[in-house]
PDB file of N, CA and C in Angstrom:
ATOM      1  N   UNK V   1      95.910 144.861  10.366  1.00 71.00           N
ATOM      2  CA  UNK V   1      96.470 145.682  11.413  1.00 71.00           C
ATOM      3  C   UNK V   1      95.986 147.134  11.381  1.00 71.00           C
ATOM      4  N   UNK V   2      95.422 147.714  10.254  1.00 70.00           N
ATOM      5  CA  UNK V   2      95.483 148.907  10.447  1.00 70.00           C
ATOM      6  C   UNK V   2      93.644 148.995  11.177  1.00 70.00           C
ATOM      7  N   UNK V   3      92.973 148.213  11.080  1.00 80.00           N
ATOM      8  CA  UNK V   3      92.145 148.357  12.351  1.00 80.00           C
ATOM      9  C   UNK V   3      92.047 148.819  13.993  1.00 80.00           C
ATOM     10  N   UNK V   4      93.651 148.623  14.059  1.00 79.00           N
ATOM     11  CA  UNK V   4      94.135 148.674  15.270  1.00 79.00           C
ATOM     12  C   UNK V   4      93.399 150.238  15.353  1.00 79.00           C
ATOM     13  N   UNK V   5      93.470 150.865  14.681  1.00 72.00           N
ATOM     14  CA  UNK V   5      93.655 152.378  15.102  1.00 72.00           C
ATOM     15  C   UNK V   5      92.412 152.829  15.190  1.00 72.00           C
ATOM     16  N   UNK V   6      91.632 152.350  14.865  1.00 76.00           N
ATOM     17  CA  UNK V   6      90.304 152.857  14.728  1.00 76.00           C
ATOM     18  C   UNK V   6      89.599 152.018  16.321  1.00 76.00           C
ATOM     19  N   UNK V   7      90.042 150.785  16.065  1.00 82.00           N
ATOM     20  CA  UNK V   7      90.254 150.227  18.162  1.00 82.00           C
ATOM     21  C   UNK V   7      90.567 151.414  18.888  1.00 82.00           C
ATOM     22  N   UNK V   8      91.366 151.651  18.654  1.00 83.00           N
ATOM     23  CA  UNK V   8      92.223 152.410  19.957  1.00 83.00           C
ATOM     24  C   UNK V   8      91.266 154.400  19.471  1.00 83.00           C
ATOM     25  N   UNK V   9      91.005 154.563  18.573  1.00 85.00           N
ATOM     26  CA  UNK V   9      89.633 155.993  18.355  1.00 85.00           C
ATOM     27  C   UNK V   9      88.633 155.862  18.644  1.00 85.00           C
ATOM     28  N   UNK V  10      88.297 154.186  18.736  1.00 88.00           N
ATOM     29  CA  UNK V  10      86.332 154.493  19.000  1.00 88.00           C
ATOM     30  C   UNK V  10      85.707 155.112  20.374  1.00 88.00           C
ATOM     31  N   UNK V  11      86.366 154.841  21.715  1.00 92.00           N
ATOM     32  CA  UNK V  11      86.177 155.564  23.083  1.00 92.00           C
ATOM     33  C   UNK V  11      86.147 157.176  22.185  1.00 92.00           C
ATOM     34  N   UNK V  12      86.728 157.555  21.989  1.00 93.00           N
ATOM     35  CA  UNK V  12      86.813 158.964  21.780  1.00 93.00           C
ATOM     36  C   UNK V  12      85.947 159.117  20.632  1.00 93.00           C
ATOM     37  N   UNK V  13      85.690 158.671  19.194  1.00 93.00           N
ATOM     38  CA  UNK V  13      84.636 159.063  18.528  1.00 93.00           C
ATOM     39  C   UNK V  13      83.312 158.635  19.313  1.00 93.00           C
ATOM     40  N   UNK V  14      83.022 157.690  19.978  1.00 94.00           N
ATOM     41  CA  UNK V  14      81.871 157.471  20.316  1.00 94.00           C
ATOM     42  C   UNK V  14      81.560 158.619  21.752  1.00 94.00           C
ATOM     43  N   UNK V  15      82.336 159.313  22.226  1.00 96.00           N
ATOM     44  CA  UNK V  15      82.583 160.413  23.092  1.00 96.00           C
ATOM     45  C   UNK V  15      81.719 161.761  22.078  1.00 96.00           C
ATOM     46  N   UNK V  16      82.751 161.896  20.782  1.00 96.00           N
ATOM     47  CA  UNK V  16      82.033 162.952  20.168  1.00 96.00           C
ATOM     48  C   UNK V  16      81.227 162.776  19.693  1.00 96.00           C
ATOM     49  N   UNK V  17      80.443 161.818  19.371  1.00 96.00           N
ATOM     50  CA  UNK V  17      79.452 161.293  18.588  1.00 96.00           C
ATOM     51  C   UNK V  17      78.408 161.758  19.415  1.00 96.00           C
ATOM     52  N   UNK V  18      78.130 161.422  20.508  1.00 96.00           N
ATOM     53  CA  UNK V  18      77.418 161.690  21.716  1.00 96.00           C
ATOM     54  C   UNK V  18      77.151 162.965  21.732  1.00 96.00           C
ATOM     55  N   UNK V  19      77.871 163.582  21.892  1.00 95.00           N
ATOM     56  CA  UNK V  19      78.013 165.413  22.531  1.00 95.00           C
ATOM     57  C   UNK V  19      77.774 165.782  21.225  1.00 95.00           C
ATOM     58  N   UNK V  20      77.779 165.261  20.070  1.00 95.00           N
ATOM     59  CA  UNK V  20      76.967 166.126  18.813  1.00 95.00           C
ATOM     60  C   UNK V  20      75.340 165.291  18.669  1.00 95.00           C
ATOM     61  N   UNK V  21      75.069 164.607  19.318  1.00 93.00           N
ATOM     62  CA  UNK V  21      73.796 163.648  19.396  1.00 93.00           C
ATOM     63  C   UNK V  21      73.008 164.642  20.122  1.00 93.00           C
ATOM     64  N   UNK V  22      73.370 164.573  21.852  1.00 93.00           N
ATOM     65  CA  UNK V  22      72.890 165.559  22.829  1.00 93.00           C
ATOM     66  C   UNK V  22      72.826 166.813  22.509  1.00 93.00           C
ATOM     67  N   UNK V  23      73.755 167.533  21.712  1.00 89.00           N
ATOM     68  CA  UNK V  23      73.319 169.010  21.631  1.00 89.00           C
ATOM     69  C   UNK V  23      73.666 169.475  20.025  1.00 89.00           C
ATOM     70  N   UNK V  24      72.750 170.732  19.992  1.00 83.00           N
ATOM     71  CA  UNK V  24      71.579 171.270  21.207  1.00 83.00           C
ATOM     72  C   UNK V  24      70.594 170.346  21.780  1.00 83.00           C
ATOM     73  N   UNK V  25      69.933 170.215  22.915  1.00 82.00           N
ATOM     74  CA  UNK V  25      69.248 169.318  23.233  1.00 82.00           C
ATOM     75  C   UNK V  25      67.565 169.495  22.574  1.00 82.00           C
ATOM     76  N   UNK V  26      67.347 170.811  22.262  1.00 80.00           N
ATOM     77  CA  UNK V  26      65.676 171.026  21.700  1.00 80.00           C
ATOM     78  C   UNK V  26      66.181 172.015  20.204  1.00 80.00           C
ATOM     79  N   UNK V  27      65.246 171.463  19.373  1.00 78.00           N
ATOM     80  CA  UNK V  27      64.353 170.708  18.557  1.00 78.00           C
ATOM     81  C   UNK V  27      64.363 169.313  18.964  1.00 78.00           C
ATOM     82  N   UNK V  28      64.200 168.283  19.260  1.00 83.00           N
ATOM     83  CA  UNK V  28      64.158 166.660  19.194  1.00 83.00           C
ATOM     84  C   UNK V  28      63.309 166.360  18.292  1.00 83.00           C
ATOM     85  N   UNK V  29      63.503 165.806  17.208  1.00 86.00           N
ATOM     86  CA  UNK V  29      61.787 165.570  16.290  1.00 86.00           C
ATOM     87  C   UNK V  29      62.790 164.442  15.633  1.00 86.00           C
ATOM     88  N   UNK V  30      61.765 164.234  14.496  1.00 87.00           N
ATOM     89  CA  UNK V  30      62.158 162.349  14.379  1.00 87.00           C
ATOM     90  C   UNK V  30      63.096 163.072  12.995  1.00 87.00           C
ATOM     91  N   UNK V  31      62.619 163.898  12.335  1.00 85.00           N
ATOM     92  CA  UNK V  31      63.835 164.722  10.975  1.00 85.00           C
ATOM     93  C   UNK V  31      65.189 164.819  12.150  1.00 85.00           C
ATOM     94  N   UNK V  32      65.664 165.662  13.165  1.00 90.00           N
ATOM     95  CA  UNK V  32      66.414 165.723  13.442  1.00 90.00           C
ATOM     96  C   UNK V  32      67.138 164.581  14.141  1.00 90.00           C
ATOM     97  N   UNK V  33      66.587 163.303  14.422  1.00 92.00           N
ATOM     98  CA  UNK V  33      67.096 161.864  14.755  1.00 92.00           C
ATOM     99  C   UNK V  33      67.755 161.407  13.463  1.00 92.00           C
ATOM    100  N   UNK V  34      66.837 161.601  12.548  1.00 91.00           N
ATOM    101  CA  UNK V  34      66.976 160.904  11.006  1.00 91.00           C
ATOM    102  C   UNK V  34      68.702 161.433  10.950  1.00 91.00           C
ATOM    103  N   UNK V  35      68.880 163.020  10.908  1.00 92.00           N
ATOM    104  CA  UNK V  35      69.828 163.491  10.457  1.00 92.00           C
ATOM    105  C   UNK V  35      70.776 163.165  11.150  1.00 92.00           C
ATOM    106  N   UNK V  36      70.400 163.368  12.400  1.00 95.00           N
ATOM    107  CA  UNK V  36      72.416 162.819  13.233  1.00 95.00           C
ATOM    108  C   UNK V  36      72.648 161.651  13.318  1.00 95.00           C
ATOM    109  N   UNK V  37      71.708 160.365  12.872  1.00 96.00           N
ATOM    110  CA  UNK V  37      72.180 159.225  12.645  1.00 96.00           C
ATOM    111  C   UNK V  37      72.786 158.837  11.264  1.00 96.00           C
ATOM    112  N   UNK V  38      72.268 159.362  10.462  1.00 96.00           N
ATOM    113  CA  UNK V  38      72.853 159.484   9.233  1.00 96.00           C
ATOM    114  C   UNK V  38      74.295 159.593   9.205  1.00 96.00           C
ATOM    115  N   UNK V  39      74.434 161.172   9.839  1.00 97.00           N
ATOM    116  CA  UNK V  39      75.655 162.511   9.966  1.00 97.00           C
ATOM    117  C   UNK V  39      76.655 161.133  10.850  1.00 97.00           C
ATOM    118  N   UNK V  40      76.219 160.328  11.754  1.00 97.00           N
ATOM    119  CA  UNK V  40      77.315 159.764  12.585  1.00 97.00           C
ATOM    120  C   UNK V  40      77.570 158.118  11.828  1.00 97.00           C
ATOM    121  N   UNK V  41      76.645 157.526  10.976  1.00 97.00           N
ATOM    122  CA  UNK V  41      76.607 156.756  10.248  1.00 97.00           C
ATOM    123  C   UNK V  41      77.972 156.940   8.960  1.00 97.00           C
ATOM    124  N   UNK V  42      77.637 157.864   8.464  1.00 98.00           N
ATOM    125  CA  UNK V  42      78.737 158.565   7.345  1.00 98.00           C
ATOM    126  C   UNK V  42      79.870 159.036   8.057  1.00 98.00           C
ATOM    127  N   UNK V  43      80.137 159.976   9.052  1.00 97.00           N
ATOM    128  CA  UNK V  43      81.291 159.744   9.629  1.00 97.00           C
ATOM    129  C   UNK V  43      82.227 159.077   9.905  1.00 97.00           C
ATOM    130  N   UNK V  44      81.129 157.306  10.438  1.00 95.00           N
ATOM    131  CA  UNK V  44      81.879 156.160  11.019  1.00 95.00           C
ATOM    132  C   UNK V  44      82.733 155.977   9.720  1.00 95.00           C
ATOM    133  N   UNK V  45      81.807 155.540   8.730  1.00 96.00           N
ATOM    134  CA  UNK V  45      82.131 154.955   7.496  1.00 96.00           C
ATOM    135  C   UNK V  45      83.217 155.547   6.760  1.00 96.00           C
ATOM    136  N   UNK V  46      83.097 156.845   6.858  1.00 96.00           N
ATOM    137  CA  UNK V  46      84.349 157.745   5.807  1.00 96.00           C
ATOM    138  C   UNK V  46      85.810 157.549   6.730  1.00 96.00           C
ATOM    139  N   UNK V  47      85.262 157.547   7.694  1.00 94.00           N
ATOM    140  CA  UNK V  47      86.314 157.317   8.989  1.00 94.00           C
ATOM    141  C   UNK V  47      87.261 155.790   8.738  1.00 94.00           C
ATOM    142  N   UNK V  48      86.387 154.901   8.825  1.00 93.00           N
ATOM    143  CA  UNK V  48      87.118 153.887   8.430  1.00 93.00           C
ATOM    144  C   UNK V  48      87.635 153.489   7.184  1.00 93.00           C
ATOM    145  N   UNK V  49      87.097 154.407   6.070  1.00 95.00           N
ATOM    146  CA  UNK V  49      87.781 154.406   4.212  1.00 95.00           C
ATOM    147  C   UNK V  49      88.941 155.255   5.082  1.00 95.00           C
ATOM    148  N   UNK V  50      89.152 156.748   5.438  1.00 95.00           N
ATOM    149  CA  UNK V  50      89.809 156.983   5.435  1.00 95.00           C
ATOM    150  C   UNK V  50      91.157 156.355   6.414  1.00 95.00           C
ATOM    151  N   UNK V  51      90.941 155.630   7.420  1.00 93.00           N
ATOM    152  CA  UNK V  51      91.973 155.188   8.310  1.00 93.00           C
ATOM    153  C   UNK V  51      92.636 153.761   7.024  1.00 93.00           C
ATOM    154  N   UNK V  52      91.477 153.152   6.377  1.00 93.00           N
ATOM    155  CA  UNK V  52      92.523 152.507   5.398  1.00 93.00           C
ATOM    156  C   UNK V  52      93.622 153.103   4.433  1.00 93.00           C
ATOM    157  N   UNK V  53      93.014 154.391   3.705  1.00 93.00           N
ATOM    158  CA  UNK V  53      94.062 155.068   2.601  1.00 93.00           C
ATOM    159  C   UNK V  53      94.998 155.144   3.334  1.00 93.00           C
ATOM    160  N   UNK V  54      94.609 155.666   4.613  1.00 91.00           N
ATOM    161  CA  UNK V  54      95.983 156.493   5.497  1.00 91.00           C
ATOM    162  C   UNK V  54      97.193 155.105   5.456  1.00 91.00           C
ATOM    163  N   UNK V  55      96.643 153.852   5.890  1.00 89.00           N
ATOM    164  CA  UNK V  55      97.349 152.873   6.565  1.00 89.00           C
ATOM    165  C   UNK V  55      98.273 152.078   5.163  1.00 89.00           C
ATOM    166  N   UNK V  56      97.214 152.731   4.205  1.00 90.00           N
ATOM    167  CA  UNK V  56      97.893 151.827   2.188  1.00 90.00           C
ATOM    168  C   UNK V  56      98.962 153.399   2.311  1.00 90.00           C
ATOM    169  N   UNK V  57      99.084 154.087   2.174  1.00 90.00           N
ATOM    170  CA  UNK V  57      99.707 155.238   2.004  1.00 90.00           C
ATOM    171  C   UNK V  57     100.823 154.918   3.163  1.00 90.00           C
ATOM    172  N   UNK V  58     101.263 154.557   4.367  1.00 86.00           N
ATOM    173  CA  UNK V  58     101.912 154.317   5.081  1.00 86.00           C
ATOM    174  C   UNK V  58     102.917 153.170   4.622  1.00 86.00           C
ATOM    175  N   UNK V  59     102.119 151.874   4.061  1.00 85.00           N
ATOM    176  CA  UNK V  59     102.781 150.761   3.454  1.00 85.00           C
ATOM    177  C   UNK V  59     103.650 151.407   2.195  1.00 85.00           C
ATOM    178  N   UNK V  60     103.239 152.096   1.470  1.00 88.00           N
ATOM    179  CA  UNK V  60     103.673 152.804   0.575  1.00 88.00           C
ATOM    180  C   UNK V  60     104.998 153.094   0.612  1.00 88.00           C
ATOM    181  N   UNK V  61     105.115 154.085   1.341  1.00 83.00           N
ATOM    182  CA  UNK V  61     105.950 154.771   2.038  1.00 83.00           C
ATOM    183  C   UNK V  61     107.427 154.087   2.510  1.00 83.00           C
ATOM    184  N   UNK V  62     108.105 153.564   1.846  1.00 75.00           N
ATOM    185  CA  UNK V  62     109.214 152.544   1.964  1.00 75.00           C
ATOM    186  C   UNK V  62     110.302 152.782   2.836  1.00 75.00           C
ATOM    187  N   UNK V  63     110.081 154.208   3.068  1.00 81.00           N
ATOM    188  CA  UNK V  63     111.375 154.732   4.304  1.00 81.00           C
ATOM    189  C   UNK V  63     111.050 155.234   5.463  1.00 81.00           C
ATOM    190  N   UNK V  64     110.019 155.231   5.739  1.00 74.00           N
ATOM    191  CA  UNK V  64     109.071 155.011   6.772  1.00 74.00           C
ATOM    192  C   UNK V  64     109.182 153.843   7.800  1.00 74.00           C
ATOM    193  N   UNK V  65     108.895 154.526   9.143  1.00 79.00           N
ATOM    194  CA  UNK V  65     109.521 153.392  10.375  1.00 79.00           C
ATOM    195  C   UNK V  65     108.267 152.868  10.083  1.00 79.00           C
ATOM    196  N   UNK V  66     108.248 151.532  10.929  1.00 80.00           N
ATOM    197  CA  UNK V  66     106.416 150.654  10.776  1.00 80.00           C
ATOM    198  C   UNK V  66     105.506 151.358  11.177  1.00 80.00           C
ATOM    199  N   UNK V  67     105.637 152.234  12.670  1.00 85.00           N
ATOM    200  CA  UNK V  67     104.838 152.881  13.352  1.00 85.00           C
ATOM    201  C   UNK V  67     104.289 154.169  12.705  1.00 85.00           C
ATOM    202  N   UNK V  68     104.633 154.704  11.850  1.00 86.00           N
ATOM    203  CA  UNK V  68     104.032 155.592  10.872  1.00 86.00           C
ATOM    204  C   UNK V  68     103.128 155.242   9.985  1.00 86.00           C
ATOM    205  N   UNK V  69     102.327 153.683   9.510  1.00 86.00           N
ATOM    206  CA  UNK V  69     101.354 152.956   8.997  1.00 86.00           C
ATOM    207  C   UNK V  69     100.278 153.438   9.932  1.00 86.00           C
ATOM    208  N   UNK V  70     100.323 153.430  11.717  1.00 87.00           N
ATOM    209  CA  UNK V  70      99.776 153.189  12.332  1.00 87.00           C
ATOM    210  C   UNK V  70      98.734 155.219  12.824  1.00 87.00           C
ATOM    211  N   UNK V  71     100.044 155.800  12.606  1.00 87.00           N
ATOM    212  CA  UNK V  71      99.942 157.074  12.984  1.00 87.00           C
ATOM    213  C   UNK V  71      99.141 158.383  11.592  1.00 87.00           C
ATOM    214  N   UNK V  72      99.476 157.299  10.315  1.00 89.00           N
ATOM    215  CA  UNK V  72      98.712 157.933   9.272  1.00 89.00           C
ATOM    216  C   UNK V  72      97.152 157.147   9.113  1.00 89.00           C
ATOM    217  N   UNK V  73      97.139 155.979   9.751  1.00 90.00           N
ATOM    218  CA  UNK V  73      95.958 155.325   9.898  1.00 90.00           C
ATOM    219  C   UNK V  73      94.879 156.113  10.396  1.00 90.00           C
ATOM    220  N   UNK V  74      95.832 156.660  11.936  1.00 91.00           N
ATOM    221  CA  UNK V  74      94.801 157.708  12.664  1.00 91.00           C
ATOM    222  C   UNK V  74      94.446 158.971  12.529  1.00 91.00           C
ATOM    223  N   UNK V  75      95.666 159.269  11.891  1.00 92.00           N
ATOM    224  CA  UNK V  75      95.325 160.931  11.554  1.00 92.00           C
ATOM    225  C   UNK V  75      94.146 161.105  10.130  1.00 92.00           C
ATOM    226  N   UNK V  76      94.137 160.111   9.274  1.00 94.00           N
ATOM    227  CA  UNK V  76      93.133 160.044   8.265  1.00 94.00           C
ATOM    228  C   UNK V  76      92.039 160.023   8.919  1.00 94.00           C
ATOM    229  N   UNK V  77      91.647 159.095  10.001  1.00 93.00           N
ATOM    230  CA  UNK V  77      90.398 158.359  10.215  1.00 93.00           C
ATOM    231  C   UNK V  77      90.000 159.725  11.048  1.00 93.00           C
ATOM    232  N   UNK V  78      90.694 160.202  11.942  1.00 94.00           N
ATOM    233  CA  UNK V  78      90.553 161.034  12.862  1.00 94.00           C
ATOM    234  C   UNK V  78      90.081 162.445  12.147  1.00 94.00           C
ATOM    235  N   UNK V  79      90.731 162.926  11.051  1.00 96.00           N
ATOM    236  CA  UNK V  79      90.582 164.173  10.106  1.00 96.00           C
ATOM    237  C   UNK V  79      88.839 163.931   9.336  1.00 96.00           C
ATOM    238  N   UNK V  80      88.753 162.675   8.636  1.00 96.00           N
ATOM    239  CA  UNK V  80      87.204 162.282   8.619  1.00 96.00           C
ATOM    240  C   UNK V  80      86.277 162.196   9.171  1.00 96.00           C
ATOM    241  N   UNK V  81      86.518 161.934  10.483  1.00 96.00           N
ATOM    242  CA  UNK V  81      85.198 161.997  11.231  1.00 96.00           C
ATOM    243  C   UNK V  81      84.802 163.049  11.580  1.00 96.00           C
ATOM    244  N   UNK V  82      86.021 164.465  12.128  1.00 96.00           N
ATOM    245  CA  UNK V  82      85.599 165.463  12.593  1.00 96.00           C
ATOM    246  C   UNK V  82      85.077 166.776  11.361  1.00 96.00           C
ATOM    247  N   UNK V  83      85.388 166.589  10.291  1.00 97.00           N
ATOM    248  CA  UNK V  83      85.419 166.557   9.005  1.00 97.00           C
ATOM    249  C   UNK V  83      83.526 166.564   8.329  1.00 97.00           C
ATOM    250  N   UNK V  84      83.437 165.292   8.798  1.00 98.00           N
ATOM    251  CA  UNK V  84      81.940 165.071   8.888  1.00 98.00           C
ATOM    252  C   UNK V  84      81.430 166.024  10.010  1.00 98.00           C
ATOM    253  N   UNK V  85      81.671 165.579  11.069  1.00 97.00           N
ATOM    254  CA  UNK V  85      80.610 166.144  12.358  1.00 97.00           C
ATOM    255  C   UNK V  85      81.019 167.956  11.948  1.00 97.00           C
ATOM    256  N   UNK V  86      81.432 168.450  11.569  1.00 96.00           N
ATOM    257  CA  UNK V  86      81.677 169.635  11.686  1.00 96.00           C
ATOM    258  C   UNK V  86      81.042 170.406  10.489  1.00 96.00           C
ATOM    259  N   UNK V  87      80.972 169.593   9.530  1.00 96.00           N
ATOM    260  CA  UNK V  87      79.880 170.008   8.290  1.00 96.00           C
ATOM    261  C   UNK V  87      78.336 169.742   8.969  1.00 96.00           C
ATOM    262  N   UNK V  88      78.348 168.815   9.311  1.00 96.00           N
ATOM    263  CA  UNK V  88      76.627 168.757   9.558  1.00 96.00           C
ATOM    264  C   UNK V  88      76.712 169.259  10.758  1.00 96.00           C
ATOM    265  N   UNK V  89      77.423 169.579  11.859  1.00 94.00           N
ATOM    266  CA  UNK V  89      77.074 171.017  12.642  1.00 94.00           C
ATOM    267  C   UNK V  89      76.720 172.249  12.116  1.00 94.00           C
ATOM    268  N   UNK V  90      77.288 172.771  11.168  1.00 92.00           N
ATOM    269  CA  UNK V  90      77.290 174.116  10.266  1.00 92.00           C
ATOM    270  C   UNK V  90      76.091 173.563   9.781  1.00 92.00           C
ATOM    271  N   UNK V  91      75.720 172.521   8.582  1.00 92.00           N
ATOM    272  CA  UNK V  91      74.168 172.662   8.046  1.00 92.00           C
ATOM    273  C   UNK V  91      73.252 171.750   9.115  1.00 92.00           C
ATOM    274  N   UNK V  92      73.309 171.515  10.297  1.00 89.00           N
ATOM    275  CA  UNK V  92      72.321 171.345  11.116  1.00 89.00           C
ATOM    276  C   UNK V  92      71.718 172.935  12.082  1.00 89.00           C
ATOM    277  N   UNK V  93      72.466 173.587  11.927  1.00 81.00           N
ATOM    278  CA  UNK V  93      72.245 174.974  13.031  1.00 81.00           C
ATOM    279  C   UNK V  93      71.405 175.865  11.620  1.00 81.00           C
ATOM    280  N   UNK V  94      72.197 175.660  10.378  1.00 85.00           N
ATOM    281  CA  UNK V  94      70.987 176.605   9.590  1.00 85.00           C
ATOM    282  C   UNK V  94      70.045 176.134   9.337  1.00 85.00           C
ATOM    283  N   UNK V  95      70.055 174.531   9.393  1.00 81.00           N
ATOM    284  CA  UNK V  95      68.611 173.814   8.761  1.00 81.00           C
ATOM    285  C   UNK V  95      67.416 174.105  10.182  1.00 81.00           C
ATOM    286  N   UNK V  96      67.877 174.300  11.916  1.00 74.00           N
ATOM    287  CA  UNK V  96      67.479 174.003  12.753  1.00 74.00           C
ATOM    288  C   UNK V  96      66.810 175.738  12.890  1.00 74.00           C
ATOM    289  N   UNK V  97      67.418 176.717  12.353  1.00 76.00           N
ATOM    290  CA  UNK V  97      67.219 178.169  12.495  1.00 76.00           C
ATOM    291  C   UNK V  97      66.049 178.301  11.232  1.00 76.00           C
ATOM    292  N   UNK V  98      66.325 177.745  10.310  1.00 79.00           N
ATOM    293  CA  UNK V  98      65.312 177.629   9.119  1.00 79.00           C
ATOM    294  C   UNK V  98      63.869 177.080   9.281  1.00 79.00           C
ATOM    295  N   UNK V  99      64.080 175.809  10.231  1.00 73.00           N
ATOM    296  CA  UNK V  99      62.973 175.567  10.734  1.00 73.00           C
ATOM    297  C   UNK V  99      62.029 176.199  11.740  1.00 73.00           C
ATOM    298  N   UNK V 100      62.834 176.716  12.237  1.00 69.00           N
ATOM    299  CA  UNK V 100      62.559 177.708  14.063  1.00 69.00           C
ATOM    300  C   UNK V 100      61.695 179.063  13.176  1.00 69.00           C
ATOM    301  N   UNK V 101      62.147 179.669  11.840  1.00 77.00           N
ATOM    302  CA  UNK V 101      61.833 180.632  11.517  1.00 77.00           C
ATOM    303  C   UNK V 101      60.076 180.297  10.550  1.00 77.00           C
ATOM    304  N   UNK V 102      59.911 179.503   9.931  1.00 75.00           N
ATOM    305  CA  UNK V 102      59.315 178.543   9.207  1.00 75.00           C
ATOM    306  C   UNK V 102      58.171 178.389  10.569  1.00 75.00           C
ATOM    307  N   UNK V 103      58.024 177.662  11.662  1.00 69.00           N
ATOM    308  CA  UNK V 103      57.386 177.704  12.775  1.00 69.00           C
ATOM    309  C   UNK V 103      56.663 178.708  13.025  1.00 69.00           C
ATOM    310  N   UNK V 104      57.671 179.837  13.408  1.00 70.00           N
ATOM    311  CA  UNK V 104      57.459 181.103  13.978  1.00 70.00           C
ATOM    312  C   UNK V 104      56.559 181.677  13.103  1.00 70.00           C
ATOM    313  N   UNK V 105      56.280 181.590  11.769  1.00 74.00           N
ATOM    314  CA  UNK V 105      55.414 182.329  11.442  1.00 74.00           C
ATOM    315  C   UNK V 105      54.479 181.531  11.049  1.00 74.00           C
ATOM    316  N   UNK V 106      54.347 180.611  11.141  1.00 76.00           N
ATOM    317  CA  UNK V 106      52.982 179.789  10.892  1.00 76.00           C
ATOM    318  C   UNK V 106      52.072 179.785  12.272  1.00 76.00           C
ATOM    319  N   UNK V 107      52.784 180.327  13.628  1.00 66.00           N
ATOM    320  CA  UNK V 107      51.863 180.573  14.803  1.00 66.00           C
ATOM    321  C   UNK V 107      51.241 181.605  14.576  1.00 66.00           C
ATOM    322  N   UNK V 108      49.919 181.223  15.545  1.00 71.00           N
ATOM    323  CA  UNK V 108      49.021 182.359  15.314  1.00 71.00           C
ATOM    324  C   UNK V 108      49.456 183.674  16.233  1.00 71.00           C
ATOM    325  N   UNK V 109      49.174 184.659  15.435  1.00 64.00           N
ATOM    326  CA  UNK V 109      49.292 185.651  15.627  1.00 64.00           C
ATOM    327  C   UNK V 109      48.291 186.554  16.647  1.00 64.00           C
ATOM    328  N   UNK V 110      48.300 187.118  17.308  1.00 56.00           N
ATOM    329  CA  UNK V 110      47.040 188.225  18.085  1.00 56.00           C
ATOM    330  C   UNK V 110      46.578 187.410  19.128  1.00 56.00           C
ATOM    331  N   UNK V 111      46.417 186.347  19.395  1.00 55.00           N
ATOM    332  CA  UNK V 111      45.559 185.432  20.545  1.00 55.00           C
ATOM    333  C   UNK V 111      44.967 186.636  21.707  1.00 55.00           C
ATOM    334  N   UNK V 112      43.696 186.785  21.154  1.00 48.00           N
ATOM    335  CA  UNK V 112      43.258 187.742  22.269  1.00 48.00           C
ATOM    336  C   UNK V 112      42.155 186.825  23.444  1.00 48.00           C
TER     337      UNK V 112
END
């Protein structure tokens, strides 16, 4: 059962998944494919470890209505994914500025 919840998140992670895929839209190179498939690969995955702890931690929980299995399911899975995407936003913009700078000076200079 505690799958349920990650059913009822994937429209919406596969929403953000997207909009961190698409942007920024340039650099496109096959390193920066490598990385956000990875970045959304590990997300999925930590996403679904974490919607289980949440859902064993709910069972746990002995005075707890049922529907609170369901609501710590999501808030785990939900806290992991964005968790992920929000770290490899932060080291995708310095790795993407690192590269941009790295570029910039390997062009030639003076073109007369």
């Amino acid at each position: 059962m505690p799958w349920l919840s990650l059913l009822l998140f994937l429209p919406w992670f596969t929403l953000l998944g997207a909009l961190f895929w698409w942007f920024p839209r340039e650099p496109r190179t096959s390193a920066r494919r490598a990385f956000d498939t990875l970045t959304l690969l590990l997300a999925f995955a930590l996403s679904a470890i974490a919607m289980l702890w949440g859902h064993h931690i709910g069972v746990v929980q002995g005075d707890a209505g049922p529907i609170w299995r369901q609501v710590l399911a999501v808030l785990y899975a939900y806290g992991a994914f964005l968790a992920v995407l929000v770290l490899a936003i932060l080291l995708r913009g310095s790795w993407l500025a690192r590269r941009a700078t790295k570029a910039e000076s390997k062009a030639p200079h003076g073109l007369a």
